[in-house]
């Protein structure tokens, strides 16, 4: 009796017709050629019966524990050939005028027995070689061999040819190649005999478990939106990192290898190969690409989390050509759609976070001036953030390409005059974020009571912005024009600081230092200079310029304008002035020591007292001033 669940073939003799009626057959004997062919088909059945009966699973305990394809490969080749010949005999007798029901029944029973045996062999090969038929092994060998040129094509290659081929590959490759070739040969035989469903059923069960296990070992798990929403960020970030490590292997090895495997084993039928790959891989692929979509739907993503979202977007985007190729079947279109939808959701999340980031800059409400006029924490945070964004410029360009910047007021030429809105959407977006920051800093500069310090604050912060741009990929997005314009603005702020911070000191000396004035007038100028310089020095030793280049430029500029003027006045009017050192001395600063005092400035370390304690009223070496507290 046929095995339950197996396809049973029933053949019927053709209906009687005038051409093959009994009376006509009786008067017209078969031709010699036809008799010879009938004999040949009968011989095929006998040969098949010998082999198939020998390996009948129900005939002996030996065949239940042994493998036809493992024990005797030559016999396995003959077995498949006998099944093929049996199929030909069945087709012949079905169409023959001398069709014999008895012969067809014998052939049919033999075919069912053979299919039962091959089904068992197919299962055994898949199970026994599970570790050698993993996706990594399959995908790695695909470039070296195909099923059509495998080492043991049972229908075409000899043992010598197989041995010569396998000598060039590793032991693992040899095992997997032989197993795949055997599976292909069995699948071809069963499909051509009308028993493809039994073969496919076994294949799907075993291979799906391998794919599911592979995804599990990669650390990918199926999650719901509510589960993702409830996760602490640290937990979710860990899962994102795991996913980023897994996705490339999953796509390029697991799914790619499985598709190759399906196509090679079921090379005889494209539709069967597609059906197998779909049922084996679809669920796992939906789990894999469902994760980034769920993350993109999260409502708790603050701007600080953007870079993990961009990592997810980039991973899917980079793998899209492989995803599109591997899941190209119509039956796997849902996988492609999910991958695309994950990009859409992640892109929407990035846009929301960019908007929130801009809003956070504008809403910064800190009212405490940064001590010493240094770089504001907001400046550091925003520019570090923007420099990281620039590392994702290509991905961000895709995300903001159709998301134009909408601003009601005209934008300054120095910020946006060099960009084409259609060609540089990400450049415009980043330039706008920098502008929002600088506008915010303008407001924070007003918190300083000293105007000179407010200009120093602006110079420091803009110098930090420009420096950050120059040292990062932001420079390629904003361009040299932008950098030059803002470096010029730094110099303007520095000039304003110098003008406002040293105006009293410059004004304390006569406009014409060589003009003839009285002794009393000279004394008055010296007193005014001492007081003005003392005040400027005391304040500016507590001010800071973190950028060493800018700091040196500011001090050199002040020294070039102050020291020569003071020297002229000093040399002309010091004769007759009281030269005793101390707080009451009239001439407290020697020109050659002013540079030393100026060198103390803009380090942010207050001297803690007046400059008189460091007086250098004479040119004596014992009174020369070295930088204090440096």
Coordinates of C-alpha atoms in Angstrom, one line a residue:
X1 CA 0.0 0.0 0.0
X2 CA 1.2 3.5 -0.7
X3 CA 2.7 5.4 2.2
X4 CA 0.2 7.9 3.7
X5 CA 1.0 11.5 2.6
X6 CA 2.9 10.4 -0.5
X7 CA 1.7 11.2 -3.9
X8 CA 0.2 8.2 -5.7
X9 CA 0.3 8.0 -9.4
X10 CA -2.6 6.3 -11.2
X11 CA -2.3 5.5 -14.8
X12 CA -5.3 4.7 -17.1
X13 CA -5.2 3.0 -20.4
X14 CA -6.4 5.2 -23.3
X15 CA -10.1 4.9 -24.2
X16 CA -10.8 2.5 -27.1
X17 CA -10.8 4.0 -30.5
X18 CA -11.1 2.7 -34.0
X19 CA -7.4 2.7 -34.4
X20 CA -6.6 0.5 -31.3
X21 CA -9.8 -1.6 -30.9
X22 CA -9.3 -5.3 -30.1
X23 CA -10.4 -6.5 -33.5
X24 CA -7.9 -4.2 -35.2
X25 CA -5.1 -5.2 -32.9
X26 CA -5.8 -8.9 -33.5
X27 CA -5.4 -8.5 -37.3
X28 CA -2.3 -6.3 -37.1
X29 CA 0.5 -7.8 -35.1
X30 CA 3.1 -5.5 -33.4
X31 CA 6.1 -4.6 -35.4
X32 CA 9.6 -6.1 -34.5
X33 CA 10.8 -2.6 -33.4
X34 CA 7.9 -2.2 -31.0
X35 CA 8.4 -5.7 -29.5
X36 CA 12.1 -4.9 -29.0
X37 CA 11.2 -1.7 -27.2
X38 CA 8.7 -3.4 -25.0
X39 CA 11.3 -6.0 -24.0
X40 CA 13.7 -3.2 -23.2
X41 CA 11.2 -1.5 -21.0
X42 CA 10.4 -4.8 -19.2
X43 CA 14.1 -5.2 -18.6
X44 CA 14.3 -1.7 -17.1
X45 CA 11.6 -2.7 -14.7
X46 CA 13.4 -5.9 -13.7
X47 CA 16.7 -4.0 -13.1
X48 CA 14.9 -1.3 -11.1
X49 CA 13.1 -4.0 -9.1
X50 CA 16.3 -5.6 -8.1
X51 CA 17.9 -2.3 -6.8
X52 CA 14.8 -0.8 -5.3
X53 CA 13.8 -4.0 -3.5
X54 CA 17.3 -4.4 -2.1
X55 CA 17.1 -0.9 -0.6
X56 CA 13.4 -1.1 0.4
X57 CA 13.2 0.5 3.9
X58 CA 10.7 -2.2 5.0
X59 CA 12.7 -5.2 3.6
X60 CA 15.5 -5.4 6.1
X61 CA 17.0 -3.8 9.3
X62 CA 20.2 -3.1 7.4
X63 CA 18.6 -0.7 5.0
X64 CA 17.0 1.2 7.9
X65 CA 20.4 2.0 9.5
X66 CA 22.5 2.5 6.4
X67 CA 22.6 5.1 3.7
X68 CA 22.6 4.4 0.0
X69 CA 24.5 7.6 -0.7
X70 CA 27.1 7.0 1.9
X71 CA 27.8 3.3 1.6
X72 CA 28.2 2.9 -2.2
X73 CA 28.2 5.9 -4.4
X74 CA 28.3 3.8 -7.5
X75 CA 25.2 1.9 -6.5
X76 CA 23.5 5.2 -5.6
X77 CA 24.2 6.4 -9.1
X78 CA 22.7 3.2 -10.6
X79 CA 19.8 3.5 -8.2
X80 CA 18.9 7.0 -9.6
X81 CA 19.3 5.8 -13.1
X82 CA 17.1 2.8 -12.5
X83 CA 14.4 5.2 -11.2
X84 CA 14.7 7.3 -14.3
X85 CA 14.4 4.2 -16.5
X86 CA 11.5 3.0 -14.4
X87 CA 9.7 6.3 -15.1
X88 CA 10.4 5.9 -18.8
X89 CA 9.0 2.3 -18.8
X90 CA 5.8 3.5 -17.0
X91 CA 5.3 6.2 -19.6
X92 CA 5.9 3.7 -22.4
X93 CA 3.4 1.1 -21.1
X94 CA 0.8 3.7 -20.4
X95 CA 0.8 4.8 -24.1
X96 CA 1.4 1.3 -25.5
X97 CA -1.3 -0.6 -27.4
X98 CA -0.3 -3.7 -25.4
X99 CA -0.7 -1.8 -22.1
X100 CA -0.5 -4.2 -19.2
X101 CA -2.2 -3.2 -16.0
X102 CA -0.1 -5.8 -14.2
X103 CA 3.1 -4.2 -15.4
X104 CA 1.9 -0.7 -14.5
X105 CA 1.0 -1.8 -11.0
X106 CA 4.4 -3.4 -10.5
X107 CA 6.1 -0.3 -11.8
X108 CA 3.9 2.0 -9.7
X109 CA 4.6 0.0 -6.5
X110 CA 8.4 0.1 -7.2
X111 CA 8.2 3.8 -7.8
X112 CA 6.5 4.4 -4.5
X113 CA 9.1 2.3 -2.7
X114 CA 11.9 4.2 -4.4
X115 CA 10.4 7.5 -3.5
X116 CA 10.1 6.4 0.1
X117 CA 13.7 5.4 0.1
X118 CA 14.9 8.7 -1.6
X119 CA 12.8 10.7 0.8
X120 CA 14.6 9.0 3.7
X121 CA 18.0 9.6 2.0
X122 CA 17.1 13.2 1.5
X123 CA 16.2 13.7 5.1
X124 CA 19.3 11.8 6.3
X125 CA 21.7 13.9 4.1
X126 CA 20.1 17.2 5.3
X127 CA 20.2 16.2 9.0
X128 CA 23.6 14.4 9.1
X129 CA 25.4 17.3 7.3
X130 CA 23.6 20.1 9.1
X131 CA 26.9 21.6 10.3
X132 CA 28.4 21.4 6.9
X133 CA 25.4 22.9 5.1
X134 CA 25.3 26.1 7.1
X135 CA 24.8 29.4 5.2
X136 CA 28.4 30.5 5.7
X137 CA 29.8 27.4 4.1
X138 CA 27.3 27.5 1.3
X139 CA 27.9 31.2 0.5
X140 CA 31.7 30.9 0.7
X141 CA 31.8 28.1 -1.8
X142 CA 29.3 29.5 -4.2
X143 CA 32.0 31.5 -6.0
X144 CA 34.1 28.3 -6.5
X145 CA 31.5 25.8 -7.6
X146 CA 27.9 25.4 -8.6
X147 CA 25.7 22.4 -8.5
X148 CA 26.2 21.8 -12.1
X149 CA 30.0 21.4 -11.7
X150 CA 29.9 19.8 -8.2
X151 CA 32.3 17.0 -7.3
X152 CA 29.9 14.1 -7.5
X153 CA 27.2 14.7 -10.0
X154 CA 25.7 11.2 -9.8
X155 CA 24.4 11.4 -13.3
X156 CA 27.5 12.5 -15.2
X157 CA 30.8 12.4 -13.2
X158 CA 33.0 9.5 -12.5
X159 CA 34.7 8.9 -9.1
X160 CA 38.1 10.0 -10.7
X161 CA 36.6 13.3 -11.9
X162 CA 35.0 13.9 -8.5
X163 CA 38.3 13.2 -6.7
X164 CA 40.2 15.6 -8.9
X165 CA 37.8 18.3 -8.3
X166 CA 37.7 18.0 -4.6
X167 CA 41.5 18.0 -4.2
X168 CA 41.5 21.8 -4.5
X169 CA 39.0 22.6 -1.8
X170 CA 39.0 22.1 2.0
X171 CA 37.6 19.1 3.8
X172 CA 34.5 21.0 4.9
X173 CA 33.9 22.2 1.4
X174 CA 34.3 18.7 0.1
X175 CA 31.7 17.4 2.5
X176 CA 29.2 20.2 1.8
X177 CA 29.7 20.0 -1.9
X178 CA 29.1 16.3 -2.1
X179 CA 26.1 16.6 0.2
X180 CA 24.6 19.4 -2.0
X181 CA 25.2 17.5 -5.1
X182 CA 23.5 14.4 -3.6
X183 CA 20.5 16.5 -2.5
X184 CA 20.2 18.1 -6.0
X185 CA 20.3 14.6 -7.6
X186 CA 17.6 13.3 -5.3
X187 CA 15.5 16.4 -5.7
X188 CA 15.8 16.2 -9.5
X189 CA 14.7 12.6 -9.4
X190 CA 11.8 13.0 -7.1
X191 CA 10.5 16.1 -8.9
X192 CA 10.7 14.5 -12.3
X193 CA 8.9 11.5 -10.9
X194 CA 6.0 13.6 -9.5
X195 CA 7.0 13.4 -5.9
X196 CA 8.3 16.9 -5.4
X197 CA 6.0 17.8 -2.5
X198 CA 7.5 15.1 -0.3
X199 CA 11.0 16.4 -1.0
X200 CA 10.1 20.0 -0.5
X201 CA 8.3 19.3 2.8
X202 CA 11.4 17.8 4.4
X203 CA 13.7 20.5 3.0
X204 CA 11.6 23.3 4.3
X205 CA 11.3 21.9 7.8
X206 CA 15.0 21.3 8.3
X207 CA 16.3 24.4 6.5
X208 CA 13.9 26.8 8.3
X209 CA 15.2 25.5 11.6
X210 CA 18.7 26.3 10.5
X211 CA 17.9 29.8 9.4
X212 CA 15.9 30.5 12.6
X213 CA 18.7 29.2 14.7
X214 CA 21.3 31.2 12.8
X215 CA 19.3 34.4 13.4
X216 CA 19.0 33.6 17.1
X217 CA 22.7 33.0 17.4
X218 CA 23.3 36.4 15.9
X219 CA 21.3 37.9 18.8
X220 CA 18.3 39.0 16.8
X221 CA 15.0 38.5 18.5
X222 CA 11.4 39.3 17.6
X223 CA 10.1 42.3 19.5
X224 CA 6.9 44.3 19.5
X225 CA 6.5 48.1 19.4
X226 CA 5.3 48.2 23.0
X227 CA 8.4 46.2 24.1
X228 CA 10.7 48.6 22.3
X229 CA 8.9 51.6 23.7
X230 CA 9.2 50.4 27.3
X231 CA 12.9 49.7 27.1
X232 CA 15.4 51.9 28.9
X233 CA 17.7 53.5 26.4
X234 CA 20.7 51.7 27.6
X235 CA 19.0 48.3 26.9
X236 CA 17.7 49.5 23.6
X237 CA 21.1 50.8 22.6
X238 CA 22.6 47.5 23.4
X239 CA 20.1 45.7 21.2
X240 CA 20.8 48.3 18.4
X241 CA 24.5 47.5 18.6
X242 CA 23.8 43.8 18.5
X243 CA 21.6 44.3 15.5
X244 CA 24.2 46.3 13.7
X245 CA 26.7 43.5 14.3
X246 CA 24.3 40.9 13.1
X247 CA 22.6 42.5 10.0
X248 CA 25.5 42.3 7.6
X249 CA 26.2 38.6 8.5
X250 CA 22.5 37.8 8.2
X251 CA 22.1 39.4 4.8
X252 CA 25.4 38.5 3.1
X253 CA 25.8 35.1 4.7
X254 CA 22.6 33.6 6.2
X255 CA 20.0 34.7 3.6
X256 CA 22.4 34.8 0.7
X257 CA 23.7 31.4 1.4
X258 CA 20.1 30.0 1.9
X259 CA 19.0 31.4 -1.5
X260 CA 22.0 29.8 -3.2
X261 CA 21.3 26.5 -1.5
X262 CA 17.6 26.6 -2.6
X263 CA 18.6 27.4 -6.2
X264 CA 21.2 24.7 -6.4
X265 CA 19.3 21.9 -4.8
X266 CA 16.1 22.7 -6.7
X267 CA 17.8 23.8 -10.0
X268 CA 15.2 21.6 -11.8
X269 CA 12.4 24.0 -10.8
X270 CA 12.6 27.8 -10.3
X271 CA 9.1 27.9 -8.8
X272 CA 10.0 25.2 -6.2
X273 CA 13.3 27.0 -5.3
X274 CA 11.4 30.3 -4.9
X275 CA 8.7 28.6 -2.7
X276 CA 11.3 27.0 -0.5
X277 CA 13.4 30.2 0.0
X278 CA 10.2 32.2 0.7
X279 CA 8.9 29.8 3.4
X280 CA 12.3 29.2 4.9
X281 CA 13.6 32.8 5.1
X282 CA 10.6 35.2 5.1
X283 CA 9.7 35.0 8.7
X284 CA 13.4 35.5 9.9
X285 CA 13.9 38.3 7.4
X286 CA 10.8 40.1 8.6
X287 CA 12.1 39.8 12.2
X288 CA 15.4 41.2 11.2
X289 CA 14.2 44.2 9.3
X290 CA 11.2 44.8 11.6
X291 CA 13.6 45.9 14.4
X292 CA 14.9 49.1 12.8
X293 CA 11.3 50.0 11.8
X294 CA 10.2 49.6 15.4
X295 CA 13.1 51.8 16.6
X296 CA 12.2 54.5 14.1
X297 CA 8.6 54.5 15.5
X298 CA 9.8 55.2 19.1
X299 CA 8.5 58.4 20.6
X300 CA 11.2 58.9 23.2
X301 CA 14.2 59.5 20.9
X302 CA 16.0 62.7 22.0
X303 CA 18.6 64.4 19.8
X304 CA 21.5 62.6 21.6
X305 CA 20.2 59.3 20.3
X306 CA 20.3 60.3 16.7
X307 CA 23.6 58.7 15.9
X308 CA 22.4 55.2 16.7
X309 CA 19.4 55.9 14.4
X310 CA 21.7 57.0 11.7
X311 CA 23.8 53.8 12.2
X312 CA 20.6 51.8 11.6
X313 CA 19.7 53.8 8.6
X314 CA 23.1 53.5 7.1
X315 CA 23.3 49.7 7.7
X316 CA 20.0 49.1 5.9
X317 CA 20.9 51.6 3.1
X318 CA 24.3 50.1 2.5
X319 CA 22.8 46.6 2.3
X320 CA 19.9 47.5 0.1
X321 CA 21.5 46.2 -3.2
X322 CA 21.9 42.8 -1.5
X323 CA 18.5 42.9 0.1
X324 CA 16.9 43.7 -3.3
X325 CA 18.8 41.0 -5.0
X326 CA 18.4 38.2 -2.4
X327 CA 14.6 38.9 -1.9
X328 CA 13.9 39.6 -5.5
X329 CA 11.1 37.1 -5.8
X330 CA 7.5 38.3 -5.9
X331 CA 6.8 36.1 -2.9
X332 CA 9.4 37.9 -0.8
X333 CA 8.3 41.4 -1.8
X334 CA 7.1 41.9 1.8
X335 CA 10.7 41.7 3.0
X336 CA 11.8 44.4 0.5
X337 CA 8.9 46.6 1.5
X338 CA 9.7 46.2 5.2
X339 CA 13.4 47.2 4.5
X340 CA 12.2 50.3 2.6
X341 CA 9.7 51.1 5.3
X342 CA 12.4 50.9 8.0
X343 CA 14.4 53.5 6.1
X344 CA 11.3 55.7 5.9
X345 CA 10.6 55.4 9.6
X346 CA 14.2 56.0 10.6
X347 CA 14.4 59.0 8.3
X348 CA 11.3 60.5 9.8
X349 CA 12.8 59.9 13.3
X350 CA 16.0 61.7 12.2
X351 CA 14.1 64.7 10.9
X352 CA 12.2 64.9 14.1
X353 CA 15.4 64.8 16.1
X354 CA 17.0 67.5 13.9
X355 CA 14.0 69.7 14.6
X356 CA 14.2 69.0 18.3
X357 CA 17.9 69.7 18.3
X358 CA 17.4 73.1 16.7
X359 CA 14.6 73.8 19.1
X360 CA 16.8 72.9 22.1
X361 CA 19.4 75.4 20.9
X362 CA 16.9 78.2 20.6
X363 CA 15.3 77.3 24.0
X364 CA 18.5 77.3 25.9
X365 CA 17.7 79.6 28.8
X366 CA 21.0 79.7 30.9
X367 CA 21.4 83.3 32.2
X368 CA 24.8 82.9 33.9
X369 CA 27.7 84.3 31.9
X370 CA 30.5 81.9 31.3
X371 CA 33.4 82.8 33.7
X372 CA 36.2 84.8 32.1
X373 CA 34.4 85.0 28.7
X374 CA 35.4 81.5 27.7
X375 CA 33.7 79.0 25.4
X376 CA 30.1 78.4 26.3
X377 CA 29.1 74.8 27.0
X378 CA 26.3 75.2 24.5
X379 CA 28.9 76.0 21.8
X380 CA 30.9 72.9 22.6
X381 CA 27.9 70.7 22.6
X382 CA 26.4 72.0 19.4
X383 CA 29.6 72.0 17.4
X384 CA 30.6 68.5 18.6
X385 CA 27.1 67.3 17.6
X386 CA 27.3 69.0 14.2
X387 CA 30.8 67.5 13.6
X388 CA 29.4 64.1 14.2
X389 CA 26.5 64.8 11.9
X390 CA 29.0 65.7 9.2
X391 CA 30.4 62.1 9.4
X392 CA 26.9 60.9 8.2
X393 CA 26.6 63.6 5.5
X394 CA 25.8 61.1 2.7
X395 CA 23.0 59.5 4.7
X396 CA 21.7 62.8 6.0
X397 CA 21.7 64.1 2.4
X398 CA 19.3 61.3 1.5
X399 CA 17.1 62.0 4.5
X400 CA 16.8 65.8 4.1
X401 CA 16.9 65.8 0.3
X402 CA 13.1 66.4 0.0
X403 CA 12.9 68.3 3.3
X404 CA 13.6 72.0 2.4
X405 CA 14.6 74.5 5.0
X406 CA 11.7 76.9 5.4
X407 CA 12.6 80.3 6.9
X408 CA 10.6 83.5 6.7
X409 CA 13.4 85.9 6.8
X410 CA 16.3 86.3 4.3
X411 CA 19.4 84.5 5.2
X412 CA 22.8 86.3 5.5
X413 CA 25.1 86.0 2.4
X414 CA 28.0 84.9 4.6
X415 CA 26.0 81.8 5.7
X416 CA 24.1 80.7 2.6
X417 CA 25.3 82.6 -0.4
X418 CA 27.5 79.8 -1.7
X419 CA 25.0 76.9 -1.6
X420 CA 22.6 75.5 -4.1
X421 CA 19.5 74.4 -2.3
X422 CA 19.0 71.5 -4.7
X423 CA 22.6 70.3 -4.6
X424 CA 23.5 70.9 -1.0
X425 CA 20.5 70.3 1.3
X426 CA 22.7 69.0 4.1
X427 CA 25.1 71.9 3.8
X428 CA 22.3 74.4 4.1
X429 CA 20.8 72.5 7.0
X430 CA 24.1 72.5 9.0
X431 CA 24.9 76.1 8.1
X432 CA 21.5 77.0 9.5
X433 CA 22.1 75.1 12.8
X434 CA 25.4 77.0 13.2
X435 CA 23.6 80.3 12.5
X436 CA 21.0 79.4 15.2
X437 CA 23.9 78.8 17.6
X438 CA 25.6 82.0 16.8
X439 CA 22.4 84.0 17.2
X440 CA 22.0 82.5 20.6
X441 CA 25.5 83.4 21.5
X442 CA 24.9 87.0 20.5
X443 CA 22.2 87.1 23.2
X444 CA 24.4 85.5 25.8
X445 CA 27.2 88.0 25.1
X446 CA 24.8 90.7 26.4
X447 CA 24.9 89.1 29.9
X448 CA 28.4 90.6 30.4
X449 CA 28.6 94.0 32.0
X450 CA 32.0 94.7 30.5
X451 CA 31.6 95.4 26.8
X452 CA 35.2 94.3 26.1
X453 CA 34.6 91.0 27.8
X454 CA 31.4 90.4 25.7
X455 CA 33.4 90.9 22.5
X456 CA 36.1 88.6 23.8
X457 CA 33.3 86.0 24.6
X458 CA 32.1 86.3 21.0
X459 CA 35.6 86.0 19.6
X460 CA 36.3 82.9 21.7
X461 CA 33.1 81.1 20.7
X462 CA 33.3 81.9 17.1
X463 CA 37.0 80.9 17.0
X464 CA 35.9 77.6 18.6
X465 CA 33.2 77.2 15.9
X466 CA 35.6 77.9 13.1
X467 CA 38.3 75.6 14.5
X468 CA 35.8 72.8 14.9
X469 CA 34.7 73.2 11.3
X470 CA 38.3 73.2 10.0
X471 CA 39.2 70.1 12.0
X472 CA 36.1 68.0 11.0
X473 CA 34.2 66.9 7.9
X474 CA 32.0 70.0 8.4
X475 CA 34.6 71.9 6.4
X476 CA 33.7 69.9 3.2
X477 CA 30.0 70.8 3.7
X478 CA 30.3 74.5 4.6
X479 CA 33.3 75.2 2.4
X480 CA 36.2 77.6 2.4
X481 CA 34.1 80.6 1.7
X482 CA 32.1 80.1 4.9
X483 CA 35.3 79.6 6.9
X484 CA 37.0 82.7 5.5
X485 CA 33.9 84.8 6.2
X486 CA 33.8 83.7 9.8
X487 CA 37.5 84.0 10.4
X488 CA 37.1 87.6 9.3
X489 CA 34.3 87.9 11.9
X490 CA 36.6 86.6 14.6
X491 CA 39.1 89.3 13.8
X492 CA 36.3 91.9 13.9
X493 CA 35.3 90.7 17.4
X494 CA 39.0 90.7 18.5
X495 CA 39.4 94.3 17.2
X496 CA 36.4 95.4 19.2
X497 CA 37.7 93.7 22.3
X498 CA 41.0 95.5 21.9
X499 CA 39.4 98.8 21.3
X500 CA 37.0 98.6 24.2
X501 CA 39.4 96.8 26.6
X502 CA 42.4 99.1 26.1
X503 CA 40.8 102.4 25.2
X504 CA 41.4 104.0 28.7
X505 CA 45.0 102.9 28.6
X506 CA 45.6 104.4 25.2
X507 CA 43.7 107.5 26.2
X508 CA 45.9 108.0 29.3
X509 CA 48.8 109.0 27.1
X510 CA 49.0 112.2 25.1
X511 CA 48.2 112.0 21.4
X512 CA 51.6 113.3 20.6
X513 CA 54.1 111.7 22.9
X514 CA 57.0 113.8 21.6
X515 CA 55.3 117.1 22.3
X516 CA 56.8 119.4 24.9
X517 CA 54.8 119.4 28.1
X518 CA 55.4 120.6 31.6
X519 CA 56.7 118.4 34.4
X520 CA 53.4 118.5 36.2
X521 CA 51.6 117.5 33.0
X522 CA 54.0 114.6 32.6
X523 CA 53.3 113.5 36.2
X524 CA 49.6 113.6 35.5
X525 CA 50.0 111.4 32.4
X526 CA 52.1 108.9 34.3
X527 CA 49.5 108.7 37.1
X528 CA 46.7 108.2 34.6
X529 CA 48.6 105.5 32.7
X530 CA 49.4 103.7 35.9
X531 CA 45.8 103.7 37.0
X532 CA 44.4 102.7 33.6
X533 CA 47.0 99.9 33.0
X534 CA 46.5 98.7 36.5
X535 CA 42.7 98.4 36.0
X536 CA 43.1 96.7 32.6
X537 CA 45.7 94.3 33.9
X538 CA 43.7 93.4 37.0
X539 CA 40.6 92.6 34.9
X540 CA 42.2 90.8 32.0
X541 CA 44.4 88.5 34.0
X542 CA 41.1 86.8 35.0
X543 CA 39.8 86.7 31.4
X544 CA 40.6 83.8 29.2
X545 CA 41.2 83.0 25.5
X546 CA 41.5 79.2 25.2
X547 CA 42.8 79.2 21.7
X548 CA 46.6 79.8 22.0
X549 CA 46.9 81.2 18.5
X550 CA 44.1 83.8 19.0
X551 CA 45.5 84.6 22.5
X552 CA 49.0 85.3 21.2
X553 CA 47.6 87.4 18.3
X554 CA 45.5 89.6 20.7
X555 CA 48.5 90.2 23.0
X556 CA 50.9 90.9 20.2
X557 CA 48.4 93.3 18.7
X558 CA 48.0 95.2 21.9
X559 CA 51.8 95.3 22.6
X560 CA 52.6 96.6 19.1
X561 CA 50.2 99.5 19.6
X562 CA 51.0 100.3 23.3
X563 CA 54.6 99.6 24.0
X564 CA 56.2 101.9 21.3
X565 CA 53.9 104.8 22.3
X566 CA 54.7 104.4 25.9
X567 CA 58.4 104.0 25.3
X568 CA 58.5 107.4 23.5
X569 CA 56.7 109.1 26.3
X570 CA 58.8 107.3 28.9
X571 CA 62.1 108.2 27.3
X572 CA 61.2 111.9 26.9
X573 CA 59.7 112.5 30.4
X574 CA 61.2 110.1 32.9
X575 CA 64.1 112.4 33.7
X576 CA 63.3 114.3 36.9
X577 CA 60.4 111.9 37.8
X578 CA 60.6 110.1 41.1
X579 CA 62.0 106.7 40.3
X580 CA 61.7 104.9 43.6
X581 CA 60.0 101.5 43.3
X582 CA 56.8 100.9 45.3
X583 CA 53.1 101.8 45.3
X584 CA 53.9 105.5 45.5
X585 CA 56.4 105.6 42.7
X586 CA 55.4 107.8 39.8
X587 CA 56.9 105.8 37.0
X588 CA 55.9 102.2 37.9
X589 CA 56.4 100.5 34.4
X590 CA 59.5 100.3 32.4
X591 CA 58.7 99.9 28.6
X592 CA 60.8 96.7 28.4
X593 CA 58.7 95.1 31.1
X594 CA 55.2 95.9 29.6
X595 CA 55.5 92.8 27.4
X596 CA 56.0 90.7 30.5
X597 CA 52.8 92.1 32.1
X598 CA 50.9 91.6 28.8
X599 CA 52.0 88.0 28.7
X600 CA 50.1 87.4 31.9
X601 CA 46.8 88.2 30.3
X602 CA 44.0 86.0 29.0
X603 CA 44.9 82.8 30.8
X604 CA 42.0 83.0 33.2
X605 CA 44.1 83.0 36.4
X606 CA 43.6 86.2 38.4
X607 CA 46.6 87.8 40.0
X608 CA 44.7 88.5 43.2
X609 CA 45.9 92.0 43.6
X610 CA 47.1 95.1 41.9
X611 CA 50.0 95.2 39.5
X612 CA 51.9 97.5 41.8
X613 CA 53.3 94.4 43.7
X614 CA 55.1 93.5 40.4
X615 CA 56.5 97.1 39.8
X616 CA 59.4 97.5 37.5
X617 CA 60.2 101.2 37.8
X618 CA 63.7 100.9 36.6
X619 CA 65.5 98.9 34.1
X620 CA 67.5 97.2 36.8
X621 CA 67.6 93.4 36.2
X622 CA 66.6 92.8 39.9
X623 CA 63.3 94.5 39.2
X624 CA 62.5 92.9 35.9
X625 CA 59.1 91.1 35.8
X626 CA 58.7 87.5 34.8
X627 CA 55.2 86.1 34.2
X628 CA 53.6 85.4 37.5
X629 CA 51.4 82.4 38.1
X630 CA 51.8 81.0 34.7

